[in-house]
Amino acid sequence: MDLQSPFFSTHSFNFDHVLKYDVFISFRGQDTRYGFTGNLYNALCHKGIHAFIDDEELQGGDEITPSLLSAIQESRIAIIVLSPNYASSSFCLDELVHILNCIKGNNRLVLPVFFEVDPSDVRHQRNSFGEAMAKHEKRFKDDMNKVQKWKEALHQVANLSGYHFKHGDGYEHMFIGNIVENISKRIRRHGALPVADHLVGLESAVSAVASLLDVESNAGVHMVGIYGIGGIGKTTLAVVVFNLIADNFEGACFLENVRENSNKHGLVHLQSILLCKTLGKEGIQIAGVREGASQIRHRLHKKKVLLVLDDVDEYEQLTAIAEKPDWFGPGSRIIITTRDKHLLTFHGVERTYEVRGLNKEESLDLLVWKAFRKDIDDPSAPKYLPNSLRVLEWWGYPSKDLPYDFQPKELSILKFPHSLCMTPMLNSLTKELVSLNVLNFDYSYSLKEIPDVSSLQSLQELSFKECSNLIEVHNSVGFLPRLKILNAYGCRKLRSFPTTNTLPLLEDLRLCFCSSLENFPEIPKEMKHLQVLYLHATGIKDLPCSFRNLSGLEYLKMAWNEMCEMPSVIGMMPQLTRCEIVGGGNEGRVSAKQEKGLHGILTLSLPSSDMEYLQLTDSNLSDEFFQLAVEWFPKVEHLREIRGIPPCLRHFSAVDCKSLSSRGTNLLLNQEVHQNGGTRFAMPAERIPRWFEGRNRGASISFWFHGNCFPSRALCFAILLKEKLPSSIKLIPIVTINGNYVSRGTPLEMDQFCIFDLRMTDCSVTYDESLHFEYEWNLVEVSYEARDYCTNREIPSESIAKEIGMHVSKQESSIMQDIRFTDPYAMAELIIMMMMLSMVLPNHKKQPLLLETCIGLWTLLCLTHTLCMSYDCDDWED
């Protein structure tokens, strides 16, 4: 990209005008103006394509005007109509040189049309082109450098792919229609996206991102991450870059608002949009996320595409749409915008750019423009701001930037900067914002207190994330009747939090990483709407009895706290379906007093029967606590049948629970628990249970299946490691069929032993006809990749693997008949060979012996397989 082009020269510019025209037409007026070129221009306009044509008759030798040069620079595509007398005009030749420098030099499209001329005549300057150049050499004998540039330009344009038309080749209108249709498809696919009408401070950001993208290189696929706080300008930057470089790619797609749209419409919707945009097709049908990922990888791995994933907030969004660079063709570029830098690191994105706020001058410039549609240096710009401003992003120092009579009445969102100090003027201002829905103090490192916000009765979201010097929050925060989201993430000096007395609509409360906060606030009244509560990495040691008033709580996370005991009040939460309790030391046992209290609670009320996720990591879990904890699930009859394991428990993590005895482990390893599939357990163990029919030492296991459907719903796998792994290392299941890679699952949390169902790891298989044989046996290998997500380094799986096992659900008896752990072809081939030999020797005296040998070998194979599956894998060698 040419970063010296004119639109980078001004302080404030409009990127939407960079490509003003879709098409610029260069032509020799006396040859084609009233014929071919006129008809082409009319056809383009009729198709809705914005084309530029010079309507003025310019005499040969006239210089190109600034307006014409600007039109060339601001055009997406240039069409060069090379007619017999094109080269006789020095003006046309100058225009051609500028086009090749400005348009093709910026990797935009140049299309030559050889109209009644041969491309070789243009390339080698023969016939009319040779005669024209000979005249120019005489005319410009004192400026042969100019003539040489013309010759090089003609040679260069003749080597480009274009269109050729001669009299008698066909109908001219059909020829024109073909050109217009091809251009229309390209314009429709790569149309410029709208951007704001006054962009400030983007020059350096665009330059930095363009450098990271390295568009001119077709080697490999680059993923570039753009990160920063909400509202800082990540999306605007991505749109500008997208508009500037989209024409360099075969397909381009800007997936905006990934976070919002994936929640509303699902990931399949986004996958469909990507395929439709990049392939130029409508109505592509996708059955599920896994099929969508497979189609993206299959259809785009040879296509050079530009993809923008805007506002990503979940790792699953990346894995569903752009999991690996090799999903796309060489030269492809993937841009990811997110608020979470760690998400980029986890995904292996090494090229990143942080978007920072504007400086003092830029922020005031933008604010004045938004208010009055005038530049800051315009003398008519007033020195105050209006009362109708809806959104204010505050960059800089308010007490110096704005006058004291600035009191807007209708603000919806107010966001403050990193350097905010709560001056008297700002304190007064917050009280004047009477219709303010969002108040955001995120990353305000100088902020020491949240002021009185009692006048903000319509406030719905209050966030002061990472205000590392915040000490005090005013009690009025606990009296906001419409507040739904309250975020105090990372306020490390905050020692107390207001009683959430009257927050009837609060849904999400985040106090995580408030390391100085030792007490959870009292909850005097019932709060039915609070669903999500994050308390990890706080100083909280216990929860008050009034915690039970959070009757609608569904998700509780308490990790890395200094708790000495498990809070007994957790057993009283009726709606709790996901609970993560991660200890911070060697303690964490439930005391006898707590056990008694929990028993007493259970006699008074029954807690939730919908618990789906229970994580008790680093908690020194004992058998006594486990037996007590499973009683939180009220389906008592089932609990007795399966010895205490709740029937709806699908995900269980007992990582680092070293005190869990063999009796407790055996409960978790019971075959009946995993018989129906859909489970994922991680725990300490010494061996793979005997009920796993297939077992193999090492990091992979193979089996054969017969039929047209991969039996994932009937398969349960187990991995046993040589030793426990660090928490940063995750295992990723890999599936191949007949040697073809078909699926890569989501990372597994591991202890020394893990049982998992392929369906629980998103490791399903999407077929095409080349992967399997419907009426023959198919070889499947299940292995795994080990990766350290701190260093993004892959670890040889064989260095950490001990065994891998596979179990086939007995409830799927029909599928069981179609699965083999030994090669079904090996013995069959031997038997066929011996039977053929017996046929060759029909009268030989050893014929009966050969047949008996065949039967004996088959029987021996079956017996060996049965014996191998009957003994523990420690008793036999591979």
CSV table of N, CA and C in Angstrom, one decimal, residues 195-281:
chain,number,residue,atom,x,y,z
A,195,VAL,N,-18.3,4.7,6.5
A,195,VAL,CA,-17.5,5.0,7.7
A,195,VAL,C,-18.0,6.4,8.2
A,196,ALA,N,-17.5,6.8,9.4
A,196,ALA,CA,-17.9,8.1,9.9
A,196,ALA,C,-17.5,9.2,9.0
A,197,ASP,N,-18.2,10.4,9.1
A,197,ASP,CA,-17.9,11.5,8.2
A,197,ASP,C,-16.8,12.4,8.7
A,198,HIS,N,-16.2,12.1,9.8
A,198,HIS,CA,-15.1,13.0,10.2
A,198,HIS,C,-14.1,12.1,11.0
A,199,LEU,N,-13.1,11.6,10.4
A,199,LEU,CA,-12.2,10.7,11.1
A,199,LEU,C,-10.9,11.4,11.5
A,200,VAL,N,-10.6,11.3,12.8
A,200,VAL,CA,-9.5,12.0,13.3
A,200,VAL,C,-8.4,11.0,13.9
A,201,GLY,N,-7.2,11.3,13.6
A,201,GLY,CA,-6.1,10.5,14.2
A,201,GLY,C,-5.9,9.1,13.8
A,202,LEU,N,-6.4,8.8,12.5
A,202,LEU,CA,-6.3,7.4,12.0
A,202,LEU,C,-5.1,7.1,11.1
A,203,GLU,N,-4.4,8.2,10.7
A,203,GLU,CA,-3.3,8.0,9.8
A,203,GLU,C,-2.3,7.0,10.2
A,204,SER,N,-1.8,7.2,11.5
A,204,SER,CA,-0.7,6.3,12.0
A,204,SER,C,-1.2,4.9,12.2
A,205,ALA,N,-2.5,4.8,12.7
A,205,ALA,CA,-3.1,3.5,12.9
A,205,ALA,C,-3.3,2.7,11.7
A,206,VAL,N,-3.8,3.3,10.6
A,206,VAL,CA,-3.9,2.7,9.3
A,206,VAL,C,-2.6,2.2,8.8
A,207,SER,N,-1.6,3.1,8.9
A,207,SER,CA,-0.2,2.7,8.4
A,207,SER,C,0.3,1.5,9.2
A,208,ALA,N,0.1,1.5,10.5
A,208,ALA,CA,0.6,0.4,11.3
A,208,ALA,C,0.0,-0.9,11.0
A,209,VAL,N,-1.4,-0.9,10.9
A,209,VAL,CA,-2.1,-2.1,10.5
A,209,VAL,C,-1.7,-2.6,9.1
A,210,ALA,N,-1.6,-1.6,8.2
A,210,ALA,CA,-1.2,-2.0,6.8
A,210,ALA,C,0.1,-2.7,6.8
A,211,SER,N,1.0,-2.2,7.6
A,211,SER,CA,2.4,-2.8,7.7
A,211,SER,C,2.3,-4.3,8.2
A,212,LEU,N,1.4,-4.5,9.2
A,212,LEU,CA,1.2,-5.8,9.8
A,212,LEU,C,0.6,-6.8,8.8
A,213,LEU,N,-0.3,-6.3,8.0
A,213,LEU,CA,-1.0,-7.1,7.0
A,213,LEU,C,-0.1,-7.5,5.8
A,214,ASP,N,0.8,-6.6,5.4
A,214,ASP,CA,1.8,-6.9,4.3
A,214,ASP,C,1.0,-7.5,3.1
A,215,VAL,N,0.1,-6.7,2.6
A,215,VAL,CA,-0.8,-7.2,1.6
A,215,VAL,C,-0.1,-7.6,0.3
A,216,GLU,N,1.0,-6.9,0.0
A,216,GLU,CA,1.7,-7.2,-1.3
A,216,GLU,C,2.3,-8.5,-1.3
A,217,SER,N,2.5,-9.2,-0.2
A,217,SER,CA,3.1,-10.5,-0.1
A,217,SER,C,2.0,-11.6,-0.2
A,218,ASN,N,2.2,-12.5,-1.1
A,218,ASN,CA,1.2,-13.7,-1.2
A,218,ASN,C,1.7,-14.9,-0.5
A,219,ALA,N,2.8,-14.8,0.3
A,219,ALA,CA,3.3,-15.9,1.0
A,219,ALA,C,2.6,-16.1,2.3
A,220,GLY,N,1.9,-17.2,2.5
A,220,GLY,CA,1.3,-17.5,3.7
A,220,GLY,C,0.0,-16.7,4.0
A,221,VAL,N,-0.6,-17.0,5.1
A,221,VAL,CA,-1.8,-16.3,5.6
A,221,VAL,C,-1.5,-15.6,6.9
A,222,HIS,N,-1.8,-14.3,6.9
A,222,HIS,CA,-1.5,-13.5,8.1
A,222,HIS,C,-2.8,-13.2,8.9
A,223,MET,N,-2.8,-13.5,10.2
A,223,MET,CA,-3.9,-13.0,11.1
A,223,MET,C,-3.4,-11.8,11.9
A,224,VAL,N,-4.2,-10.8,11.9
A,224,VAL,CA,-3.8,-9.5,12.6
A,224,VAL,C,-4.9,-9.2,13.6
A,225,GLY,N,-4.5,-8.9,14.8
A,225,GLY,CA,-5.4,-8.6,15.9
A,225,GLY,C,-5.4,-7.1,16.2
A,226,ILE,N,-6.6,-6.5,16.3
A,226,ILE,CA,-6.7,-5.1,16.7
A,226,ILE,C,-7.5,-5.1,18.0
A,227,TYR,N,-6.9,-4.6,19.1
A,227,TYR,CA,-7.5,-4.7,20.4
A,227,TYR,C,-7.5,-3.4,21.1
A,228,GLY,N,-8.4,-3.2,22.1
A,228,GLY,CA,-8.5,-2.0,22.8
A,228,GLY,C,-9.8,-1.9,23.6
A,229,ILE,N,-10.0,-1.0,24.4
A,229,ILE,CA,-11.2,-0.9,25.2
A,229,ILE,C,-12.4,-0.6,24.3
A,230,GLY,N,-13.6,-0.8,24.8
A,230,GLY,CA,-14.8,-0.6,24.1
A,230,GLY,C,-15.0,0.9,23.6
A,231,GLY,N,-15.4,1.1,22.4
A,231,GLY,CA,-15.7,2.4,21.9
A,231,GLY,C,-14.4,3.2,21.5
A,232,ILE,N,-13.3,2.6,21.5
A,232,ILE,CA,-12.0,3.3,21.3
A,232,ILE,C,-11.8,3.5,19.8
A,233,GLY,N,-12.5,2.8,18.9
A,233,GLY,CA,-12.3,3.0,17.4
A,233,GLY,C,-11.8,1.8,16.7
A,234,LYS,N,-11.9,0.6,17.3
A,234,LYS,CA,-11.3,-0.6,16.6
A,234,LYS,C,-12.1,-0.9,15.3
A,235,THR,N,-13.4,-0.9,15.4
A,235,THR,CA,-14.2,-1.2,14.2
A,235,THR,C,-14.0,-0.2,13.1
A,236,THR,N,-14.0,1.1,13.5
A,236,THR,CA,-13.7,2.1,12.5
A,236,THR,C,-12.4,1.9,11.7
A,237,LEU,N,-11.4,1.6,12.5
A,237,LEU,CA,-10.1,1.3,11.9
A,237,LEU,C,-10.1,0.1,11.0
A,238,ALA,N,-10.8,-0.9,11.4
A,238,ALA,CA,-10.9,-2.1,10.6
A,238,ALA,C,-11.7,-1.9,9.3
A,239,VAL,N,-12.8,-1.0,9.4
A,239,VAL,CA,-13.5,-0.7,8.2
A,239,VAL,C,-12.7,0.1,7.2
A,240,VAL,N,-11.9,1.1,7.7
A,240,VAL,CA,-11.1,1.9,6.8
A,240,VAL,C,-10.1,1.0,6.1
A,241,VAL,N,-9.4,0.1,6.8
A,241,VAL,CA,-8.4,-0.8,6.2
A,241,VAL,C,-9.1,-1.7,5.2
A,242,PHE,N,-10.2,-2.3,5.6
A,242,PHE,CA,-11.0,-3.2,4.7
A,242,PHE,C,-11.3,-2.5,3.4
A,243,ASN,N,-11.8,-1.2,3.4
A,243,ASN,CA,-12.1,-0.5,2.2
A,243,ASN,C,-10.9,-0.3,1.3
A,244,LEU,N,-9.7,0.0,2.0
A,244,LEU,CA,-8.5,0.3,1.2
A,244,LEU,C,-7.9,-0.9,0.5
A,245,ILE,N,-8.1,-2.1,1.1
A,245,ILE,CA,-7.3,-3.3,0.5
A,245,ILE,C,-8.2,-4.4,-0.1
A,246,ALA,N,-9.6,-4.2,0.0
A,246,ALA,CA,-10.5,-5.3,-0.4
A,246,ALA,C,-10.3,-5.7,-1.8
A,247,ASP,N,-9.9,-4.8,-2.7
A,247,ASP,CA,-9.8,-5.1,-4.1
A,247,ASP,C,-8.6,-6.0,-4.4
A,248,ASN,N,-7.8,-6.3,-3.4
A,248,ASN,CA,-6.6,-7.1,-3.7
A,248,ASN,C,-7.0,-8.6,-3.5
A,249,PHE,N,-8.2,-9.0,-3.2
A,249,PHE,CA,-8.6,-10.3,-2.9
A,249,PHE,C,-9.7,-10.9,-3.8
A,250,GLU,N,-9.7,-12.2,-3.9
A,250,GLU,CA,-10.7,-12.9,-4.7
A,250,GLU,C,-12.0,-12.8,-4.0
A,251,GLY,N,-12.1,-12.8,-2.7
A,251,GLY,CA,-13.3,-12.7,-1.9
A,251,GLY,C,-13.0,-11.9,-0.7
A,252,ALA,N,-14.0,-11.1,-0.2
A,252,ALA,CA,-13.9,-10.3,1.0
A,252,ALA,C,-15.2,-10.3,1.8
A,253,CYS,N,-15.0,-10.3,3.1
A,253,CYS,CA,-16.2,-10.4,4.0
A,253,CYS,C,-15.9,-9.7,5.3
A,254,PHE,N,-16.8,-8.8,5.7
A,254,PHE,CA,-16.6,-8.0,6.9
A,254,PHE,C,-17.8,-8.5,7.8
A,255,LEU,N,-17.5,-9.4,8.8
A,255,LEU,CA,-18.5,-9.9,9.7
A,255,LEU,C,-18.5,-9.0,10.9
A,256,GLU,N,-19.5,-8.0,10.9
A,256,GLU,CA,-19.5,-7.1,12.0
A,256,GLU,C,-20.3,-7.6,13.2
A,257,ASN,N,-20.0,-7.0,14.4
A,257,ASN,CA,-20.7,-7.3,15.6
A,257,ASN,C,-20.8,-8.8,15.8
A,258,VAL,N,-19.7,-9.5,15.8
A,258,VAL,CA,-19.7,-11.0,16.0
A,258,VAL,C,-20.3,-11.4,17.3
A,259,ARG,N,-19.9,-10.6,18.4
A,259,ARG,CA,-20.4,-10.9,19.7
A,259,ARG,C,-21.9,-10.9,19.7
A,260,GLU,N,-22.5,-9.8,19.2
A,260,GLU,CA,-23.9,-9.6,19.3
A,260,GLU,C,-24.7,-10.5,18.3
A,261,ASN,N,-24.2,-10.7,17.1
A,261,ASN,CA,-24.9,-11.5,16.1
A,261,ASN,C,-24.8,-13.0,16.4
A,262,SER,N,-23.7,-13.4,17.0
A,262,SER,CA,-23.6,-14.8,17.4
A,262,SER,C,-24.6,-15.2,18.5
A,263,ASN,N,-24.8,-14.2,19.4
A,263,ASN,CA,-25.8,-14.4,20.5
A,263,ASN,C,-27.2,-14.4,19.9
A,264,LYS,N,-27.5,-13.5,19.0
A,264,LYS,CA,-28.8,-13.4,18.5
A,264,LYS,C,-29.2,-14.5,17.5
A,265,HIS,N,-28.2,-14.8,16.5
A,265,HIS,CA,-28.5,-15.7,15.4
A,265,HIS,C,-27.7,-17.0,15.4
A,266,GLY,N,-26.7,-17.1,16.2
A,266,GLY,CA,-25.9,-18.3,16.2
A,266,GLY,C,-24.7,-18.2,15.2
A,267,LEU,N,-23.7,-19.1,15.5
A,267,LEU,CA,-22.5,-19.1,14.7
A,267,LEU,C,-22.8,-19.6,13.3
A,268,VAL,N,-23.7,-20.4,13.1
A,268,VAL,CA,-24.1,-21.0,11.7
A,268,VAL,C,-24.4,-19.8,10.8
A,269,HIS,N,-25.2,-18.8,11.3
A,269,HIS,CA,-25.6,-17.6,10.6
A,269,HIS,C,-24.3,-16.9,10.0
A,270,LEU,N,-23.3,-16.7,10.9
A,270,LEU,CA,-22.1,-16.0,10.5
A,270,LEU,C,-21.3,-16.8,9.5
A,271,GLN,N,-21.3,-18.2,9.7
A,271,GLN,CA,-20.6,-19.0,8.7
A,271,GLN,C,-21.2,-18.9,7.4
A,272,SER,N,-22.5,-18.9,7.3
A,272,SER,CA,-23.2,-18.8,6.0
A,272,SER,C,-22.9,-17.5,5.3
A,273,ILE,N,-22.9,-16.4,6.1
A,273,ILE,CA,-22.6,-15.1,5.5
A,273,ILE,C,-21.2,-15.1,4.9
A,274,LEU,N,-20.2,-15.6,5.6
A,274,LEU,CA,-18.8,-15.7,5.1
A,274,LEU,C,-18.8,-16.5,3.8
A,275,LEU,N,-19.4,-17.6,3.7
A,275,LEU,CA,-19.3,-18.4,2.5
A,275,LEU,C,-20.0,-17.7,1.4
A,276,CYS,N,-21.2,-17.1,1.6
A,276,CYS,CA,-21.9,-16.4,0.6
A,276,CYS,C,-21.1,-15.2,0.0
A,277,LYS,N,-20.5,-14.4,0.9
A,277,LYS,CA,-19.8,-13.3,0.5
A,277,LYS,C,-18.5,-13.6,-0.3
A,278,THR,N,-17.8,-14.6,0.2
A,278,THR,CA,-16.5,-14.9,-0.4
A,278,THR,C,-16.6,-15.7,-1.7
A,279,LEU,N,-17.7,-16.5,-1.8
A,279,LEU,CA,-17.9,-17.4,-2.9
A,279,LEU,C,-18.8,-16.7,-4.0
A,280,GLY,N,-19.5,-15.6,-3.6
A,280,GLY,CA,-20.4,-15.0,-4.5
A,280,GLY,C,-21.6,-15.8,-4.8
A,281,LYS,N,-22.1,-16.6,-3.8
A,281,LYS,CA,-23.2,-17.4,-4.0
A,281,LYS,C,-24.3,-17.0,-2.9
